[in-house]
Coordinates of C-alpha atoms and ligand atoms in Angstrom, one line a residue:
M27 CA 8.0 -25.5 1.0
T28 CA 5.4 -24.7 3.5
T29 CA 2.0 -23.4 2.5
V30 CA -0.1 -21.3 4.8
A31 CA -3.9 -20.9 5.1
L32 CA -5.7 -18.6 7.4
K33 CA -9.4 -19.5 7.7
D34 CA -11.7 -16.9 9.3
V35 CA -9.0 -15.9 11.8
T36 CA -9.9 -13.3 14.4
K37 CA -7.7 -12.0 17.2
V38 CA -9.3 -10.1 20.1
F39 CA -6.8 -9.0 22.8
P40 CA -7.9 -9.2 26.4
D41 CA -8.5 -5.4 26.5
G42 CA -11.1 -5.9 23.7
T43 CA -8.9 -4.7 20.8
I44 CA -10.0 -6.5 17.6
A45 CA -6.5 -6.7 16.0
V46 CA -7.4 -9.1 13.3
D47 CA -11.0 -9.4 12.0
N48 CA -12.1 -12.6 10.2
V49 CA -9.1 -12.8 7.9
S50 CA -8.9 -15.6 5.3
L51 CA -5.7 -15.8 3.3
D52 CA -3.7 -18.5 1.4
V53 CA 0.0 -18.4 0.8
N54 CA 1.1 -20.8 -1.9
D55 CA 4.2 -22.9 -2.0
G56 CA 7.2 -20.6 -2.7
E57 CA 5.0 -17.5 -2.9
F58 CA 6.2 -14.1 -1.7
M59 CA 3.1 -12.7 0.0
V60 CA 3.3 -9.1 1.2
L61 CA 0.9 -8.0 4.0
L62 CA 0.4 -4.3 3.5
G63 CA -1.3 -1.7 5.6
P64 CA -0.9 1.3 7.9
S65 CA 0.6 1.0 11.4
G66 CA -1.8 -0.7 13.8
C67 CA -3.9 -2.5 11.1
G68 CA -3.0 -6.0 12.5
K69 CA -0.1 -7.1 10.2
S70 CA 2.3 -8.1 13.0
T71 CA -0.5 -9.9 14.8
V72 CA -1.2 -12.0 11.7
L73 CA 2.5 -12.9 11.5
R74 CA 2.7 -13.7 15.2
M75 CA -0.2 -16.1 14.9
V76 CA 1.3 -17.8 12.0
A77 CA 4.6 -18.2 14.0
G78 CA 2.7 -19.6 16.9
L79 CA 3.6 -16.6 19.2
E80 CA -0.1 -15.7 19.6
D81 CA -3.2 -17.9 19.5
P82 CA -6.1 -16.9 17.3
T83 CA -9.3 -16.2 19.2
T84 CA -11.3 -17.9 16.6
G85 CA -10.5 -19.5 13.2
A86 CA -7.9 -21.9 11.9
I87 CA -4.3 -21.6 10.8
L88 CA -3.1 -24.4 8.5
L89 CA 0.5 -25.2 7.7
D90 CA 0.9 -27.5 4.7
G91 CA -2.8 -28.2 5.0
E92 CA -2.6 -29.4 8.6
L93 CA -4.3 -27.5 11.4
A94 CA -1.5 -25.8 13.3
N95 CA -3.3 -23.8 16.0
D96 CA -1.8 -25.9 18.7
L97 CA 1.6 -26.6 17.1
P98 CA 4.4 -25.1 19.2
P99 CA 6.5 -22.5 17.4
R100 CA 9.6 -24.7 17.2
D101 CA 7.7 -27.3 15.3
R102 CA 6.6 -25.0 12.5
R103 CA 9.8 -24.8 10.5
I104 CA 9.5 -21.0 10.4
A105 CA 12.2 -18.4 10.5
M106 CA 11.3 -14.8 11.5
V107 CA 13.2 -11.6 10.7
F108 CA 12.2 -8.5 12.7
Q109 CA 12.7 -4.8 12.2
D110 CA 15.2 -4.5 14.9
F111 CA 17.1 -7.7 13.7
A112 CA 18.9 -8.0 17.1
L113 CA 22.3 -9.6 16.5
Y114 CA 24.5 -10.9 19.3
P115 CA 27.0 -8.2 19.8
H116 CA 29.7 -10.4 21.3
M117 CA 29.6 -12.9 18.5
T118 CA 31.2 -12.6 15.1
V119 CA 29.1 -12.5 11.9
G120 CA 29.9 -16.2 11.3
E121 CA 28.9 -17.1 14.9
N122 CA 25.7 -15.1 14.6
I123 CA 24.7 -16.8 11.4
G124 CA 25.7 -20.2 12.7
F125 CA 24.0 -19.8 16.0
P126 CA 20.7 -21.6 15.1
L127 CA 22.7 -24.5 13.8
R128 CA 24.8 -24.7 17.0
L129 CA 21.5 -24.7 19.0
S130 CA 20.2 -27.6 17.1
G131 CA 23.5 -29.5 17.5
V132 CA 25.1 -29.3 14.1
D133 CA 28.8 -30.1 14.2
Q134 CA 31.4 -27.4 13.6
Q135 CA 32.6 -28.6 10.2
P136 CA 29.2 -28.8 8.4
R137 CA 28.1 -25.7 10.3
G138 CA 31.1 -23.7 9.0
E139 CA 30.4 -24.8 5.5
R140 CA 26.7 -23.9 5.6
V141 CA 27.5 -20.5 7.1
A142 CA 30.1 -19.8 4.4
D143 CA 27.6 -20.7 1.7
V144 CA 24.9 -18.5 3.1
A145 CA 27.3 -15.6 3.7
S146 CA 28.6 -15.7 0.2
A147 CA 25.1 -15.9 -1.2
L148 CA 24.3 -12.7 0.8
G149 CA 27.5 -11.0 -0.2
I150 CA 29.0 -10.8 3.3
G151 CA 31.5 -13.7 2.9
D152 CA 34.4 -11.3 3.6
V153 CA 33.2 -10.0 6.9
L154 CA 32.6 -13.3 8.7
S155 CA 35.1 -12.6 11.5
R156 CA 33.8 -9.1 12.2
K157 CA 31.5 -8.1 15.1
P158 CA 28.1 -6.6 14.4
S159 CA 29.3 -3.2 15.6
Q160 CA 31.9 -3.1 12.7
L161 CA 29.2 -3.5 10.1
S162 CA 27.0 -1.1 8.1
G163 CA 23.2 -1.2 8.6
G164 CA 22.8 -3.1 5.4
Q165 CA 25.4 -5.7 6.3
R166 CA 23.8 -6.2 9.7
Q167 CA 20.5 -6.8 8.0
R168 CA 22.1 -9.4 5.7
V169 CA 23.5 -11.2 8.8
A170 CA 20.0 -11.3 10.2
M171 CA 18.7 -12.7 6.9
G172 CA 21.6 -15.2 7.0
R173 CA 20.7 -16.4 10.4
A174 CA 17.1 -16.9 9.3
I175 CA 18.1 -18.8 6.1
V176 CA 20.7 -21.0 7.6
R177 CA 18.3 -23.5 9.1
R178 CA 16.5 -23.9 5.7
P179 CA 13.1 -23.0 7.0
G180 CA 9.9 -23.8 5.0
L181 CA 8.5 -20.4 5.7
F182 CA 9.9 -16.9 6.2
L183 CA 8.1 -14.3 8.2
M184 CA 9.5 -10.9 7.9
D185 CA 8.2 -8.0 9.9
E186 CA 9.2 -4.6 8.4
P187 CA 12.8 -5.8 8.1
L188 CA 13.9 -2.7 6.1
S189 CA 12.0 0.1 7.9
N190 CA 15.0 1.1 10.0
L191 CA 17.2 1.7 7.0
D192 CA 17.7 4.7 4.8
S193 CA 15.9 4.8 1.5
G194 CA 18.8 4.0 -0.8
L195 CA 19.8 1.0 1.1
R196 CA 16.1 0.0 1.4
A197 CA 15.7 -0.1 -2.3
E198 CA 18.9 -2.1 -2.7
L199 CA 17.9 -4.7 -0.1
R200 CA 14.3 -5.0 -1.5
A201 CA 15.7 -6.5 -4.7
E202 CA 18.2 -8.6 -2.8
I203 CA 15.7 -10.1 -0.4
S204 CA 13.0 -10.9 -2.9
G205 CA 15.7 -12.3 -5.3
L206 CA 17.2 -14.4 -2.6
V207 CA 13.9 -15.7 -1.2
R208 CA 12.8 -16.7 -4.7
E209 CA 16.1 -18.4 -5.4
L210 CA 15.6 -20.4 -2.2
G211 CA 12.0 -21.1 -3.1
V212 CA 10.9 -20.5 0.5
S213 CA 7.3 -19.3 1.0
T214 CA 7.4 -15.9 2.6
I215 CA 5.0 -13.5 4.4
Y216 CA 6.6 -10.1 4.3
V217 CA 5.0 -7.2 6.3
T218 CA 5.3 -3.6 5.4
H219 CA 3.4 -0.3 5.6
D220 CA 5.2 0.9 2.4
Q221 CA 3.1 0.5 -0.7
A222 CA 6.0 0.9 -3.1
E223 CA 7.9 -1.8 -1.3
A224 CA 4.9 -4.1 -1.5
L225 CA 4.3 -3.5 -5.2
T226 CA 8.0 -4.0 -6.1
M227 CA 8.6 -7.1 -4.1
A228 CA 5.4 -9.1 -3.9
D229 CA 4.0 -12.1 -5.9
R230 CA 0.8 -11.1 -4.3
V231 CA -0.2 -8.3 -1.9
A232 CA -2.8 -8.5 0.8
I233 CA -4.0 -5.1 2.0
M234 CA -5.3 -4.7 5.5
R235 CA -7.2 -1.9 7.3
K236 CA -8.2 -2.0 10.9
G237 CA -7.9 -5.7 11.1
V238 CA -9.9 -6.3 8.0
L239 CA -8.5 -7.8 4.8
Q240 CA -9.4 -5.3 2.0
D241 CA -8.0 -7.0 -1.1
V242 CA -5.6 -9.7 -2.3
G243 CA -4.0 -10.0 -5.7
T244 CA -0.9 -9.5 -7.8
P245 CA 0.6 -6.0 -7.7
T246 CA -1.0 -5.5 -11.2
Q247 CA -4.4 -6.6 -10.0
V248 CA -4.6 -4.6 -6.8
Y249 CA -3.1 -1.5 -8.5
G250 CA -5.1 -1.8 -11.7
R251 CA -8.4 -2.9 -10.2
P252 CA -8.5 -2.1 -6.5
A253 CA -11.4 -3.8 -4.8
T254 CA -12.1 -0.9 -2.4
L255 CA -11.8 2.8 -2.2
Y256 CA -9.2 2.3 0.5
V257 CA -7.0 0.1 -1.6
A258 CA -7.3 2.6 -4.5
A259 CA -6.2 5.4 -2.2
F260 CA -3.4 3.4 -0.5
L261 CA -1.6 2.3 -3.6
G262 CA 0.4 4.4 -6.0
S263 CA 2.3 7.7 -6.0
P264 CA 1.0 10.3 -6.5
R265 CA -2.1 9.0 -4.8
M266 CA -5.2 8.3 -7.0
N267 CA -7.4 11.3 -7.5
L268 CA -10.7 10.5 -5.9
L269 CA -13.6 12.8 -6.9
E270 CA -17.2 12.9 -5.8
A271 CA -19.5 12.6 -8.8
S272 CA -23.3 12.5 -9.1
V273 CA -24.5 10.1 -11.7
Y274 CA -27.1 11.1 -14.3
V275 CA -28.3 8.7 -17.0
H276 CA -29.1 10.0 -20.4
L277 CA -30.6 6.9 -22.0
D278 CA -30.0 7.9 -25.6
R279 CA -26.5 9.2 -25.1
Y280 CA -24.3 8.4 -22.1
V281 CA -24.0 8.2 -18.3
A282 CA -23.0 11.7 -17.1
L283 CA -20.6 11.9 -14.1
N284 CA -21.1 15.4 -12.7
L285 CA -18.0 16.5 -10.9
G286 CA -19.3 19.9 -9.7
E287 CA -18.5 22.6 -12.2
Q288 CA -17.7 20.1 -15.0
A289 CA -18.8 16.6 -16.1
L290 CA -17.4 13.5 -17.8
Y291 CA -19.5 11.3 -20.0
L292 CA -19.3 7.5 -19.9
P293 CA -20.4 6.2 -23.3
W294 CA -22.7 3.2 -23.4
D295 CA -20.1 1.2 -25.3
D296 CA -18.0 1.3 -22.1
I297 CA -18.9 -2.1 -20.6
R298 CA -19.1 -0.5 -17.1
A299 CA -21.7 2.1 -18.1
R300 CA -24.6 -0.2 -17.1
A301 CA -23.1 -0.9 -13.7
V302 CA -22.6 2.9 -13.1
A303 CA -26.0 3.7 -14.5
H304 CA -27.4 1.8 -11.6
Y305 CA -26.5 4.8 -9.4
H306 CA -28.6 7.3 -11.3
G307 CA -29.4 10.2 -9.1
E308 CA -26.8 9.2 -6.5
R309 CA -23.3 10.1 -5.7
I310 CA -20.3 7.8 -6.3
V311 CA -16.5 8.2 -6.2
V312 CA -14.6 8.5 -9.5
G313 CA -10.9 7.6 -9.2
M314 CA -8.3 8.7 -11.7
R315 CA -4.7 8.1 -11.5
A316 CA -2.2 10.6 -12.8
E317 CA -1.4 8.2 -15.7
A318 CA -5.0 8.5 -16.9
L319 CA -4.6 12.3 -17.3
T320 CA -2.8 14.0 -20.1
P321 CA -2.4 17.8 -20.6
V322 CA -3.7 18.9 -24.0
A323 CA -4.0 22.1 -25.9
P324 CA -6.8 24.4 -24.9
G325 CA -10.0 23.8 -26.9
T326 CA -9.2 20.1 -27.6
P327 CA -12.4 18.2 -28.0
G328 CA -13.2 14.9 -26.2
D329 CA -13.1 13.9 -22.6
V330 CA -11.4 17.0 -21.3
L331 CA -11.4 18.8 -18.0
Q332 CA -10.5 22.4 -17.6
G333 CA -8.4 23.4 -14.6
R334 CA -6.2 26.0 -13.1
I335 CA -2.9 25.1 -11.5
R336 CA -2.9 25.6 -7.8
Y337 CA 0.7 24.6 -7.3
L338 CA 3.5 22.5 -8.7
E339 CA 5.8 20.0 -7.2
H340 CA 9.1 19.2 -8.9
H341 CA 10.5 15.7 -8.5
G342 CA 13.4 16.0 -10.9
H343 CA 12.3 13.3 -13.4
E344 CA 8.8 14.8 -13.5
S345 CA 6.7 17.6 -12.2
L346 CA 3.3 17.3 -10.7
A347 CA 0.6 20.0 -11.2
F348 CA -2.2 20.1 -8.8
L349 CA -5.3 21.5 -10.5
D350 CA -8.4 23.2 -9.3
I351 CA -11.2 21.8 -11.5
G352 CA -14.1 22.9 -9.3
A353 CA -14.7 19.4 -8.0
T354 CA -14.8 17.8 -4.6
A355 CA -12.2 15.3 -3.5
I356 CA -12.9 12.4 -1.2
V357 CA -10.1 12.0 1.2
V358 CA -9.7 8.6 2.7
D359 CA -8.6 8.5 6.3
D360 CA -6.1 6.3 8.1
L361 CA -3.8 5.8 5.1
G362 CA -1.0 6.1 7.6
G363 CA 1.1 9.0 6.5
P364 CA 2.5 10.2 3.2
V365 CA 3.3 7.9 0.3
T366 CA 6.8 6.9 1.1
D367 CA 8.6 7.4 -2.2
T368 CA 7.8 11.1 -2.2
E369 CA 8.0 11.7 1.5
G370 CA 9.9 15.0 1.2
A371 CA 7.8 16.2 -1.6
N372 CA 4.5 15.3 0.1
G373 CA 5.6 17.1 3.2
T374 CA 6.1 20.2 1.1
S375 CA 2.8 19.8 -0.6
R376 CA 1.1 19.7 2.8
L377 CA 2.8 22.9 3.7
R378 CA 1.7 24.4 0.4
R379 CA -1.8 23.3 1.0
F380 CA -1.7 24.9 4.4
G381 CA -0.4 28.0 2.6
H382 CA -3.4 27.9 0.3
V383 CA -5.8 27.6 3.2
M384 CA -4.1 30.6 4.9
Q385 CA -4.4 32.5 1.7
R386 CA -8.1 31.8 1.5
L387 CA -8.7 32.7 5.1
T388 CA -6.8 35.9 4.8
G389 CA -8.3 36.8 1.5
R390 CA -4.9 37.0 -0.3
V391 CA -6.0 34.6 -3.1
G392 CA -4.5 36.3 -6.2
G393 CA -7.6 36.1 -8.5
E394 CA -8.8 32.7 -7.3
A395 CA -12.3 32.4 -6.1
G396 CA -11.8 31.5 -2.5
R397 CA -14.0 28.5 -1.9
P398 CA -14.9 27.6 1.7
E399 CA -13.2 24.6 3.3
P400 CA -15.4 21.6 3.5
T401 CA -17.0 20.9 6.8
G402 CA -15.9 17.3 6.8
G403 CA -18.0 14.2 6.9
Q404 CA -20.1 15.2 9.9
G405 CA -23.3 14.4 8.2
N406 CA -23.7 17.9 6.8
R407 CA -25.3 16.4 3.8
T408 CA -27.4 13.3 3.8
S409 CA -25.1 11.5 1.4
V410 CA -24.2 8.0 2.3
L411 CA -20.7 9.0 1.5
S412 CA -20.5 11.0 4.7
D413 CA -19.1 8.3 6.9
P414 CA -17.3 10.2 9.6
G415 CA -13.9 8.8 10.4
R416 CA -13.5 7.0 7.1
H417 CA -13.3 9.7 4.6
H418 CA -13.9 13.4 4.3
R419 CA -14.2 16.0 1.6
R420 CA -12.2 18.9 0.4
P421 CA -11.8 20.9 -2.8
A422 CA -10.1 18.6 -5.2
E423 CA -6.5 19.2 -6.3
L424 CA -6.2 17.0 -9.3
A425 CA -2.7 15.5 -9.5
V426 CA -1.4 15.6 -13.1
R427 CA 2.0 14.6 -14.4
L428 CA 4.0 17.1 -16.5
A429 CA 7.4 17.1 -18.0
P430 CA 10.1 18.1 -15.6
Y431 CA 10.2 21.9 -14.9
P432 CA 7.4 22.8 -17.3
A433 CA 6.9 26.3 -18.6
V434 CA 3.8 26.8 -16.6
A435 CA 3.3 28.2 -13.1
A436 CA 0.7 28.4 -10.4
G437 CA -2.4 30.2 -11.7
H438 CA -2.1 29.0 -15.3
P439 CA -5.1 27.3 -16.9
L440 CA -4.5 23.7 -18.0
A441 CA -6.7 21.4 -20.1
I442 CA -6.5 17.7 -19.2
S443 CA -7.6 14.8 -21.4
V444 CA -9.1 11.9 -19.4
R445 CA -8.7 8.3 -20.4
M446 CA -12.3 7.2 -19.7
D447 CA -11.4 3.5 -19.8
A448 CA -8.8 4.0 -17.0
L449 CA -11.4 5.5 -14.5
H450 CA -12.3 3.6 -11.3
F451 CA -15.7 3.8 -9.7
F452 CA -16.6 3.2 -6.1
D453 CA -20.0 3.2 -4.3
E454 CA -21.1 4.7 -1.1
R455 CA -19.5 1.9 1.0
G456 CA -16.2 2.2 -0.8
D457 CA -16.7 -1.0 -2.8
R458 CA -15.7 -1.1 -6.4
I459 CA -18.4 -0.7 -9.0
D460 CA -17.5 -2.9 -11.9
V461 CA -18.7 -5.6 -14.2
G462 CA -17.8 -9.1 -13.2
W463 CA -14.8 -9.8 -11.1
R464 CA -11.2 -10.7 -11.8
Ligands
ADP506 N1 -0.7 -7.5 23.2 C1 -1.7 -6.6 22.8 N2 -2.7 -6.2 23.6 C2 -3.6 -5.4 23.2 N3 -3.6 -4.8 22.0 C3 -2.6 -5.1 21.1 C4 -1.6 -6.1 21.5 N4 -0.7 -6.2 20.4 C5 -1.2 -5.4 19.5 N5 -2.3 -4.8 19.9 C6 -3.2 -3.8 19.1 O1 -3.7 -4.6 17.9 C7 -3.7 -3.7 16.8 C8 -2.9 -4.4 15.7 O2 -1.5 -4.3 16.1 P1 -0.4 -4.9 15.2 O3 -0.7 -6.2 14.7 O4 0.9 -4.7 15.9 O5 -0.4 -3.9 14.0 P2 0.7 -3.5 12.8 O6 1.7 -4.6 12.9 O7 -0.1 -3.6 11.6 O8 1.2 -2.2 13.1 C9 -3.2 -2.4 17.3 O9 -4.4 -1.6 17.6 C10 -2.4 -2.7 18.5 O10 -2.4 -1.6 19.4
MG507 MG1 3.8 -4.3 13.2

């Protein structure tokens, strides 16, 4: 099937918007590539350039190794599925699916057979004679998929095809689409702003921000070893805890990561210690996902942080505690809304945070030392981390997983053991600090 290569592709619209900024990306034969990023980061523009609906301003687009910049869309063997998957309302399901074949002059008999095959593969074989208005949202989306598949394209381009559906159906169709596409062996570029969707469906994920490609890799690679602070913040639920730390090297002992009121110590036998030691006297960002943090009994020795629970979020299968550990969080901007899988919960937590701010402002803090709100990244300190518009600071609320409905409440102290080998480090520019590269 078709391979795709973008070489230094930039798209500047006539109004000066740089929608895609020097992107290079390969999609291998039969690969399911997911383009992930917040709304407006340039995903659809990439897709439309691959389809031939937009011309790149500079750079090359290669299909099967051949320069395709000037190839008309109809010669690209591409099928595209959009978010609004417009079906023809006056046609039956069968006619909708068969329409591209009719356009290219395929006779009724073979057309009918192909339509029946595709429909049964999609589990809509029994609704072929219905009109789109008589279908559920999921069935309609399957018809749209069917219409894309029926011409046996070499490449699928899918632009947020599930984002109009409710979450249950979305999860079901995710598995179906990726299963089906793999069965067909068709190379696919699938666009979404939903990180959970990307991680569950992709062979590889390409993460974009403001037209710039941030990282490309398998879900395991980009989740386990994000190339930038942005990717670290974008992937995962709950979001990665990102704490500001100042680095202090003790040559005979360890590299201290001072997090404010507490510190963690990176031993010299950790292979990353030398890379981090390079930042002696400077501030870096330390990332810790909830899975790197385990509640332990008070007084447990080792790599332990002491915190106090600010609030809890109950998700049924687990509860999240958000701890005050006297540290400063780096909040990455333009992540494009809450992490989708916990939309409701995140909404609540925002409200709660708002409640905490109100409490601090009104002085009703219930024994907590009210700390001032951060003033944001307006260069209040000379740190290179104060890059206005990219991230800002606030008192850290460390997300920690607990058993469902734990016997603790807001205000309780909690000791947390930290898996030092699971920490992530980022420099002032938001680039990963690490040894070597994957
Ligand atoms: N025809 C256009 N003219 C000018 N700006 C555009 C046009 N199409 C898209 N853009 C801008 O380019 C950027 C990327 O858009 P798009 O590729 O649609 O992003 P995404 O699909 O990731 O949401 C956005 O800032 C958008 O407003
Ligand atoms: Mg789009």
